[in-house]
Short mmCIF file of C-alpha atoms and ligand atoms in Angstrom, two decimals:
data_model
loop_
_atom_site.label_atom_id
_atom_site.label_comp_id
_atom_site.label_asym_id
_atom_site.label_seq_id
_atom_site.Cartn_x
_atom_site.Cartn_y
_atom_site.Cartn_z
CA MET A 482 4.70 26.93 -7.21
CA ASN A 483 1.54 25.63 -5.14
CA ILE A 484 0.85 21.81 -5.66
CA PRO A 485 -2.62 21.26 -3.47
CA PHE A 486 -2.41 17.38 -2.73
CA VAL A 487 -6.00 17.23 -5.00
CA ASP A 488 -7.76 19.28 -6.96
CA LEU A 489 -10.75 18.98 -7.27
CA LYS A 490 -12.00 22.70 -9.54
CA ALA A 491 -9.54 21.32 -12.24
CA GLN A 492 -11.72 18.17 -13.02
CA TYR A 493 -14.61 20.47 -12.24
CA LYS A 494 -13.74 22.94 -14.96
CA SER A 495 -13.13 20.37 -17.23
CA LEU A 496 -16.69 18.86 -17.28
CA LEU A 497 -18.14 22.22 -17.61
CA PRO A 498 -21.12 23.45 -18.67
CA GLU A 499 -22.66 19.64 -18.92
CA MET A 500 -22.20 18.85 -14.46
CA ASP A 501 -23.91 22.24 -13.93
CA GLU A 502 -26.42 21.46 -16.42
CA ALA A 503 -26.79 18.07 -14.67
CA ILE A 504 -27.04 19.10 -11.24
CA MET A 505 -29.75 21.82 -12.95
CA HIS A 506 -31.88 18.55 -14.98
CA ALA A 507 -31.89 17.66 -10.88
CA ILE A 508 -33.40 20.44 -8.91
CA HIS A 509 -35.32 21.14 -11.91
CA THR A 510 -37.36 17.35 -12.27
CA THR A 511 -36.60 17.80 -7.84
CA ALA A 512 -35.13 14.61 -8.10
CA PHE A 513 -33.68 14.64 -5.23
CA ILE A 514 -33.81 10.51 -3.33
CA ALA A 515 -34.82 8.01 -5.63
CA GLY A 516 -35.44 7.91 -9.23
CA GLY A 517 -33.85 9.52 -11.61
CA PRO A 518 -30.42 10.32 -11.96
CA ALA A 519 -29.65 7.19 -8.70
CA ASP A 520 -31.65 4.42 -10.88
CA THR A 521 -29.88 5.48 -14.27
CA PHE A 522 -26.42 5.35 -11.86
CA GLU A 523 -26.88 1.90 -10.52
CA LYS A 524 -27.67 0.71 -14.13
CA ALA A 525 -24.88 2.29 -15.36
CA TYR A 526 -22.60 1.38 -13.22
CA ALA A 527 -24.17 -2.40 -12.61
CA SER A 528 -22.98 -2.63 -16.81
CA TYR A 529 -20.38 -0.80 -16.15
CA MET A 530 -18.84 -3.71 -14.15
CA GLY A 531 -20.35 -6.04 -15.50
CA MET A 532 -22.23 -7.39 -12.67
CA THR A 533 -25.53 -7.49 -11.55
CA HIS A 534 -26.74 -5.83 -8.91
CA THR A 535 -25.37 -2.26 -8.28
CA ILE A 536 -26.78 -0.46 -5.35
CA ALA A 537 -26.39 2.90 -4.67
CA CYS A 538 -26.57 4.43 -0.83
CA ALA A 539 -25.10 7.44 1.56
CA ASN A 540 -21.53 6.12 1.54
CA GLY A 541 -18.62 3.53 1.34
CA THR A 542 -18.06 2.98 5.82
CA ASP A 543 -22.37 2.25 4.69
CA SER A 544 -22.26 0.74 1.88
CA LEU A 545 -19.87 -2.06 3.95
CA GLU A 546 -21.95 -2.74 7.17
CA ILE A 547 -24.77 -2.49 5.06
CA LEU A 548 -23.26 -5.78 2.90
CA LEU A 549 -22.51 -7.08 6.47
CA LYS A 550 -25.48 -7.35 7.98
CA ALA A 551 -26.66 -8.59 4.72
CA MET A 552 -24.27 -11.56 4.11
CA GLY A 553 -25.78 -12.21 7.51
CA ILE A 554 -22.89 -11.61 9.61
CA GLY A 555 -23.49 -10.29 13.06
CA THR A 556 -23.02 -11.06 17.11
CA GLY A 557 -19.73 -13.45 17.65
CA ASP A 558 -18.60 -13.66 14.14
CA GLU A 559 -15.32 -12.78 13.19
CA VAL A 560 -14.49 -10.31 9.71
CA LEU A 561 -10.64 -10.79 9.49
CA VAL A 562 -9.37 -7.03 7.94
CA PRO A 563 -6.27 -5.76 7.03
CA ALA A 564 -4.10 -3.68 10.09
CA ILE A 565 -3.15 -1.21 7.80
CA SER A 566 -6.90 0.91 6.39
CA TRP A 567 -9.34 4.28 7.05
CA ILE A 568 -10.97 2.49 10.18
CA SER A 569 -14.01 2.35 7.63
CA THR A 570 -12.72 -1.30 6.62
CA ALA A 571 -13.22 -1.69 10.66
CA GLU A 572 -15.64 0.11 12.30
CA SER A 573 -18.12 -1.43 9.69
CA VAL A 574 -17.85 -4.84 10.95
CA THR A 575 -18.62 -3.43 14.63
CA THR A 576 -21.42 -1.79 14.20
CA ALA A 577 -22.52 -4.07 12.01
CA GLY A 578 -22.36 -6.33 15.49
CA GLY A 579 -18.61 -8.62 14.60
CA THR A 580 -15.26 -8.02 15.94
CA PRO A 581 -12.85 -7.39 13.71
CA VAL A 582 -9.45 -9.34 12.89
CA PHE A 583 -6.53 -7.49 12.31
CA VAL A 584 -3.28 -9.23 9.53
CA ASP A 585 -0.49 -7.62 9.01
CA VAL A 586 0.38 -5.72 5.93
CA ASP A 587 2.31 -7.48 2.95
CA ASP A 588 4.98 -4.69 1.69
CA ASP A 589 2.55 -3.12 -0.85
CA LEU A 590 -0.07 -2.41 2.60
CA LEU A 591 -1.72 -5.17 1.41
CA ILE A 592 -3.50 -7.81 3.49
CA ASP A 593 -0.30 -10.44 3.80
CA LEU A 594 -2.20 -13.24 2.23
CA ASN A 595 0.56 -15.65 4.09
CA LEU A 596 -1.35 -14.46 7.37
CA ILE A 597 -4.55 -15.11 6.13
CA GLU A 598 -5.14 -18.72 7.54
CA GLN A 599 -3.25 -19.01 10.62
CA HIS A 600 -5.57 -15.95 11.63
CA ILE A 601 -8.99 -18.31 10.97
CA THR A 602 -10.59 -19.82 13.65
CA PRO A 603 -14.53 -20.78 13.97
CA ARG A 604 -15.93 -17.97 14.05
CA THR A 605 -14.42 -16.66 11.32
CA LYS A 606 -16.90 -15.35 8.51
CA ALA A 607 -15.63 -13.14 6.23
CA ILE A 608 -12.89 -11.73 4.64
CA ILE A 609 -12.41 -7.46 3.46
CA PRO A 610 -9.67 -7.32 1.46
CA VAL A 611 -8.71 -3.48 1.01
CA HIS A 612 -7.62 -2.43 -2.65
CA LEU A 613 -4.98 -0.06 -0.45
CA TYR A 614 -4.30 3.19 -3.12
CA GLY A 615 -6.07 1.69 -5.60
CA ASN A 616 -3.27 -1.06 -5.91
CA PRO A 617 -5.50 -4.67 -6.17
CA VAL A 618 -4.76 -7.46 -3.82
CA ASP A 619 -4.56 -11.00 -6.11
CA MET A 620 -8.10 -12.27 -5.08
CA ASN A 621 -8.12 -15.33 -6.46
CA ARG A 622 -5.48 -16.30 -3.52
CA ILE A 623 -8.01 -14.46 -1.58
CA MET A 624 -10.84 -17.06 -3.02
CA GLU A 625 -8.89 -19.61 -2.44
CA ILE A 626 -8.00 -19.19 1.42
CA ALA A 627 -12.69 -17.92 1.46
CA THR A 628 -13.60 -21.02 -0.21
CA LYS A 629 -10.98 -23.41 1.46
CA HIS A 630 -13.00 -22.43 4.61
CA GLY A 631 -16.23 -21.36 4.20
CA LEU A 632 -15.94 -17.36 4.61
CA HIS A 633 -18.01 -14.36 2.84
CA VAL A 634 -15.58 -11.65 0.88
CA LEU A 635 -16.25 -8.45 0.63
CA GLU A 636 -13.96 -6.29 -1.55
CA ASP A 637 -13.34 -2.45 -0.38
CA CYS A 638 -13.06 -0.79 -3.59
CA ALA A 639 -13.69 2.22 -2.02
CA GLN A 640 -9.87 3.31 -3.30
CA SER A 641 -9.09 1.33 -6.57
CA HIS A 642 -12.20 2.52 -8.71
CA ALA A 643 -11.31 0.60 -12.51
CA ALA A 644 -7.92 -1.08 -11.33
CA THR A 645 -8.47 -4.67 -12.22
CA ILE A 646 -6.53 -7.81 -11.68
CA HIS A 647 -5.84 -9.96 -14.71
CA GLY A 648 -7.77 -7.91 -17.40
CA LYS A 649 -11.28 -8.63 -14.76
CA LYS A 650 -12.45 -5.06 -12.66
CA ALA A 651 -11.85 -5.43 -8.37
CA GLY A 652 -14.47 -5.93 -6.80
CA THR A 653 -15.92 -8.92 -9.33
CA PHE A 654 -14.33 -11.77 -7.42
CA GLY A 655 -15.81 -10.85 -4.38
CA HIS A 656 -19.66 -12.26 -3.32
CA ALA A 657 -19.84 -9.01 -3.41
CA SER A 658 -18.30 -5.20 -3.59
CA SER A 659 -18.48 -2.02 -1.53
CA PHE A 660 -17.75 1.69 -3.57
CA SER A 661 -16.34 4.95 -2.06
CA PHE A 662 -17.14 7.68 -3.70
CA TYR A 663 -16.95 10.85 -1.47
CA PRO A 664 -15.22 13.77 -3.14
CA GLY A 665 -11.59 12.62 -3.81
CA LYS A 666 -12.17 9.25 -4.51
CA ASN A 667 -10.91 8.81 -7.83
CA LEU A 668 -14.84 8.64 -8.82
CA GLY A 669 -16.23 10.74 -6.33
CA ALA A 670 -19.47 12.21 -5.76
CA TYR A 671 -19.75 16.69 -5.13
CA GLY A 672 -20.41 14.74 -0.97
CA ASP A 673 -20.78 11.48 0.48
CA ALA A 674 -22.14 8.91 -1.38
CA GLY A 675 -21.87 4.85 -2.00
CA GLY A 676 -22.32 2.24 -3.73
CA MET A 677 -22.24 -1.67 -3.23
CA VAL A 678 -21.70 -4.53 -5.74
CA THR A 679 -22.98 -8.43 -6.79
CA ASN A 680 -23.48 -11.35 -8.75
CA ASN A 681 -25.87 -12.56 -5.63
CA ASP A 682 -29.66 -11.63 -5.91
CA GLU A 683 -30.13 -12.30 -2.44
CA ILE A 684 -27.16 -10.17 -1.09
CA ALA A 685 -29.22 -7.60 -3.15
CA ARG A 686 -32.52 -7.79 -1.89
CA ILE A 687 -31.65 -7.45 1.91
CA ALA A 688 -29.06 -5.07 1.30
CA ARG A 689 -30.91 -3.06 -0.71
CA ALA A 690 -33.69 -3.12 1.46
CA ILE A 691 -31.03 -2.67 4.40
CA ALA A 692 -29.97 0.94 2.99
CA ASN A 693 -33.74 2.03 2.89
CA HIS A 694 -35.30 1.55 5.89
CA GLY A 695 -35.87 -2.34 5.06
CA GLN A 696 -38.45 -2.06 2.95
CA GLU A 697 -39.42 -4.76 -0.32
CA GLY A 698 -41.55 -2.36 -1.90
CA LYS A 699 -43.13 0.77 0.15
CA HIS A 700 -45.02 0.15 3.29
CA ASN A 701 -43.62 -3.51 3.21
CA HIS A 702 -40.79 -3.30 5.69
CA LEU A 703 -38.78 -6.94 6.31
CA LEU A 704 -36.41 -5.71 8.19
CA GLU A 705 -35.28 -3.01 10.21
CA GLY A 706 -32.59 -1.41 8.83
CA ARG A 707 -32.23 2.62 8.29
CA ASN A 708 -32.36 5.58 5.94
CA SER A 709 -28.92 5.54 3.03
CA ARG A 710 -30.18 6.33 -0.23
CA MET A 711 -28.32 8.57 -2.43
CA ASP A 712 -29.35 11.56 -3.09
CA GLY A 713 -30.12 12.68 -6.44
CA ILE A 714 -27.54 15.66 -7.24
CA GLN A 715 -24.87 13.27 -6.62
CA ALA A 716 -26.47 10.26 -8.24
CA ALA A 717 -26.64 12.91 -11.66
CA VAL A 718 -22.98 13.81 -10.26
CA LEU A 719 -21.16 10.43 -10.89
CA ASN A 720 -23.52 10.32 -13.90
CA THR A 721 -21.74 12.70 -15.84
CA LYS A 722 -18.41 11.26 -13.93
CA LEU A 723 -18.73 7.77 -14.87
CA PRO A 724 -17.48 8.28 -18.66
CA HIS A 725 -14.35 9.85 -18.00
CA LEU A 726 -13.55 6.98 -15.38
CA GLU A 727 -10.95 4.96 -17.46
CA LYS A 728 -9.53 8.48 -19.69
CA TRP A 729 -9.08 9.91 -15.68
CA THR A 730 -7.19 6.35 -14.83
CA ASP A 731 -4.78 6.20 -17.91
CA MET A 732 -3.91 9.85 -16.99
CA ARG A 733 -3.82 9.50 -13.38
CA ILE A 734 -1.61 5.46 -14.05
CA ASN A 735 0.49 8.23 -16.95
CA ASN A 736 1.81 10.82 -13.64
CA ALA A 737 2.49 7.74 -11.59
CA ARG A 738 5.11 6.50 -13.86
CA ILE A 739 6.52 9.65 -15.13
CA TYR A 740 6.67 10.58 -10.89
CA SER A 741 8.01 6.62 -11.02
CA ASP A 742 10.92 7.68 -14.01
CA LEU A 743 11.51 11.24 -12.29
CA LEU A 744 12.08 10.40 -8.97
CA GLN A 745 16.36 9.13 -8.17
CA ALA A 746 17.29 5.52 -7.60
CA SER A 747 17.13 5.51 -3.99
CA VAL A 748 13.28 6.14 -3.15
CA HIS A 749 11.46 3.88 -1.90
CA LYS A 750 8.33 3.54 -4.76
CA PRO A 751 5.68 2.01 -5.00
CA ARG A 752 5.62 -1.22 -6.71
CA GLU A 753 3.22 -1.79 -9.72
CA ARG A 754 2.78 -5.92 -10.33
CA GLU A 755 3.04 -7.82 -13.81
CA GLY A 756 -0.80 -8.64 -14.11
CA PHE A 757 -1.91 -6.30 -11.68
CA LYS A 758 -3.77 -2.31 -12.92
CA HIS A 759 -2.87 -0.12 -9.70
CA VAL A 760 -5.19 2.28 -10.97
CA TYR A 761 -3.19 5.03 -7.75
CA HIS A 762 -6.03 6.86 -5.85
CA LEU A 763 -2.85 7.75 -4.22
CA TYR A 764 0.77 7.40 -4.28
CA VAL A 765 2.78 6.88 -1.49
CA ILE A 766 6.30 6.50 -1.17
CA GLN A 767 8.19 5.61 1.83
CA CYS A 768 11.22 7.51 3.99
CA ASP A 769 13.31 7.63 6.64
CA ASN A 770 12.76 11.20 7.30
CA ARG A 771 8.93 10.86 6.40
CA ASP A 772 7.87 14.38 8.81
CA GLU A 773 11.10 15.89 8.23
CA LEU A 774 10.28 15.52 4.48
CA ALA A 775 6.90 16.08 4.70
CA LEU A 776 8.14 19.75 5.84
CA ARG A 777 11.00 20.31 3.47
CA LEU A 778 8.14 20.03 0.50
CA LYS A 779 5.97 21.63 2.45
CA GLU A 780 7.62 25.02 2.46
CA LYS A 781 8.50 24.48 -1.51
CA GLY A 782 5.02 24.77 -1.19
CA ILE A 783 4.08 21.14 -1.94
CA ASP A 784 0.67 19.67 -0.12
CA THR A 785 1.41 15.74 1.33
CA ALA A 786 -0.74 13.64 3.71
CA VAL A 787 -0.16 10.50 5.13
CA HIS A 788 -1.76 7.20 4.70
CA TYR A 789 -2.36 6.26 7.29
CA PRO A 790 0.08 6.77 9.80
CA ILE A 791 -1.68 4.61 12.58
CA PRO A 792 -1.86 1.10 11.74
CA MET A 793 -6.01 0.04 12.89
CA PRO A 794 -5.32 -1.95 16.44
CA PHE A 795 -2.95 0.33 17.87
CA MET A 796 -5.80 3.19 18.10
CA PRO A 797 -7.43 3.61 20.75
CA CYS A 798 -11.21 2.93 19.87
CA TYR A 799 -9.39 -0.71 19.65
CA SER A 800 -7.29 -1.00 22.90
CA ARG A 801 -9.51 -3.33 23.65
CA PHE A 802 -7.69 -5.44 21.57
CA ASN A 803 -4.23 -5.24 23.64
CA HIS A 804 -2.33 -4.74 20.41
CA SER A 805 1.10 -3.76 20.37
CA GLU A 806 3.60 -3.17 17.65
CA ILE A 807 5.23 -6.53 17.96
CA ASP A 808 1.74 -8.31 16.63
CA PHE A 809 2.26 -6.32 12.99
CA PRO A 810 5.28 -5.88 12.69
CA ASN A 811 5.72 -4.64 9.37
CA ALA A 812 2.50 -2.52 9.31
CA ALA A 813 4.31 -1.19 12.53
CA LYS A 814 7.37 -0.27 10.74
CA ILE A 815 5.98 0.82 6.82
CA ALA A 816 3.37 3.17 8.98
CA LYS A 817 6.19 5.41 9.68
CA ARG A 818 7.40 5.67 6.52
CA ILE A 819 4.90 6.40 3.98
CA ILE A 820 4.11 9.51 2.70
CA SER A 821 1.52 10.37 0.15
CA LEU A 822 2.61 12.96 -2.93
CA PRO A 823 -0.40 14.98 -4.64
CA MET A 824 -2.46 12.63 -7.01
CA TYR A 825 -4.36 13.54 -9.46
CA ALA A 826 -5.28 12.93 -12.94
CA GLU A 827 -5.06 16.65 -14.06
CA LEU A 828 -1.90 16.73 -12.05
CA THR A 829 0.24 18.23 -15.09
CA GLN A 830 3.79 16.96 -15.92
CA GLU A 831 5.33 20.50 -14.68
CA GLN A 832 3.68 19.73 -11.41
CA ILE A 833 5.16 16.30 -11.46
CA ALA A 834 8.45 17.39 -11.92
CA TYR A 835 8.75 20.31 -9.79
CA VAL A 836 7.53 17.67 -6.63
CA ALA A 837 9.80 14.89 -8.10
CA GLU A 838 12.78 17.43 -7.36
CA HIS A 839 12.13 18.23 -4.18
CA VAL A 840 11.66 14.60 -3.21
CA ASN A 841 14.92 14.46 -5.15
CA ALA A 842 16.31 16.62 -2.56
CA ASN A 843 15.28 16.11 0.80
CA TYR A 844 14.57 12.18 0.56
C1 LIG F 1244 -10.80 1.84 1.95
C2 LIG F 1244 -11.39 3.04 2.36
N1 LIG F 1244 -13.50 2.08 2.88
C3 LIG F 1244 -13.91 2.92 3.18
C4 LIG F 1244 -14.35 3.82 2.84
C5 LIG F 1244 -15.27 5.04 3.23
O1 LIG F 1244 -16.12 5.33 2.47
P1 LIG F 1244 -17.61 6.17 3.02
O2 LIG F 1244 -15.51 7.93 2.90
O3 LIG F 1244 -17.50 7.30 1.44
O4 LIG F 1244 -17.87 6.08 3.77
C6 LIG F 1244 -12.81 4.83 2.74
C7 LIG F 1244 -12.67 6.33 2.65
O5 LIG F 1244 -12.41 7.03 2.54
C8 LIG F 1244 -12.07 4.19 2.38
O6 LIG F 1244 -11.09 4.40 1.71
#
């Protein structure tokens, strides 16, 4: 049996012919950039999130950077980020003009809430909690810390569409939240796309302007911005997919529970915490022989991946901070142990059983 890490074709097939019609409609109406499907998506996503503003943009990295800038973060400002995430979380701080300050992760690979305050200095302006793998950070605790220290909070929701914390959606707690709609995400376009979500009118106004060359209305350039717009075809894809997001999320959660039932007790599985809805963008286990396990699974036709093998502070691009493993002991230890198993809504029970059988045999 061959089991890919993700199977985007399976989902596309389930959306036919509606998806082809939506894409062709965007082409026939020449709704390539602004207006049309992108406007529809902004309204639909804001309504789905229960938030005032969604600003569609080109990708989830731009969306982080633009929101930081719209919050006024720039030169000399420090922003706290978890030691393990996709690089965009830290990269966007630097490209906004600030300095990322890394905080070690806890055993769920989320920013360690107990370590945040010791990293706060007079220059700290914001925190970016990342709901990594679709597992939401305790946002009530984050907001308490942020309020106490007068910090902005930007939620990185690139992996956590539809996740909730005590019934409230991840992405609705902070001052703003950033979404990626990269094809493999839980809500993915057919190319790059991103979205900025906020209830704050001023953040929304500036973010919208930055994403469109600083314009507020045609030829009224409030500031120098950039070109980061969602194209109409991607928006048409997202409009077709959004109504299915909750169903696909349930299917992911169900698949994760099947994995967790079938994997033997000795396997270190992802933990579900009471009140926190993990939406399993990734199903990540931990083991001592990660590379060996990946090889054995590959021999059986099973694709795996590692998210992420190198904690950000140890990447060559951050050598200027001179960090070593003692600074982030948990991230250093866990990054050597994690391995992501195939995960998508359309995985069959038979496929999950096959993966579980071979993980159990080689763990
Ligand atoms: C946690 C996290 N933040 C940000 C991003 C950036 O999103 P994009 O690839 O759309 O730029 C990603 C995407 O991989 C991500 O996983």
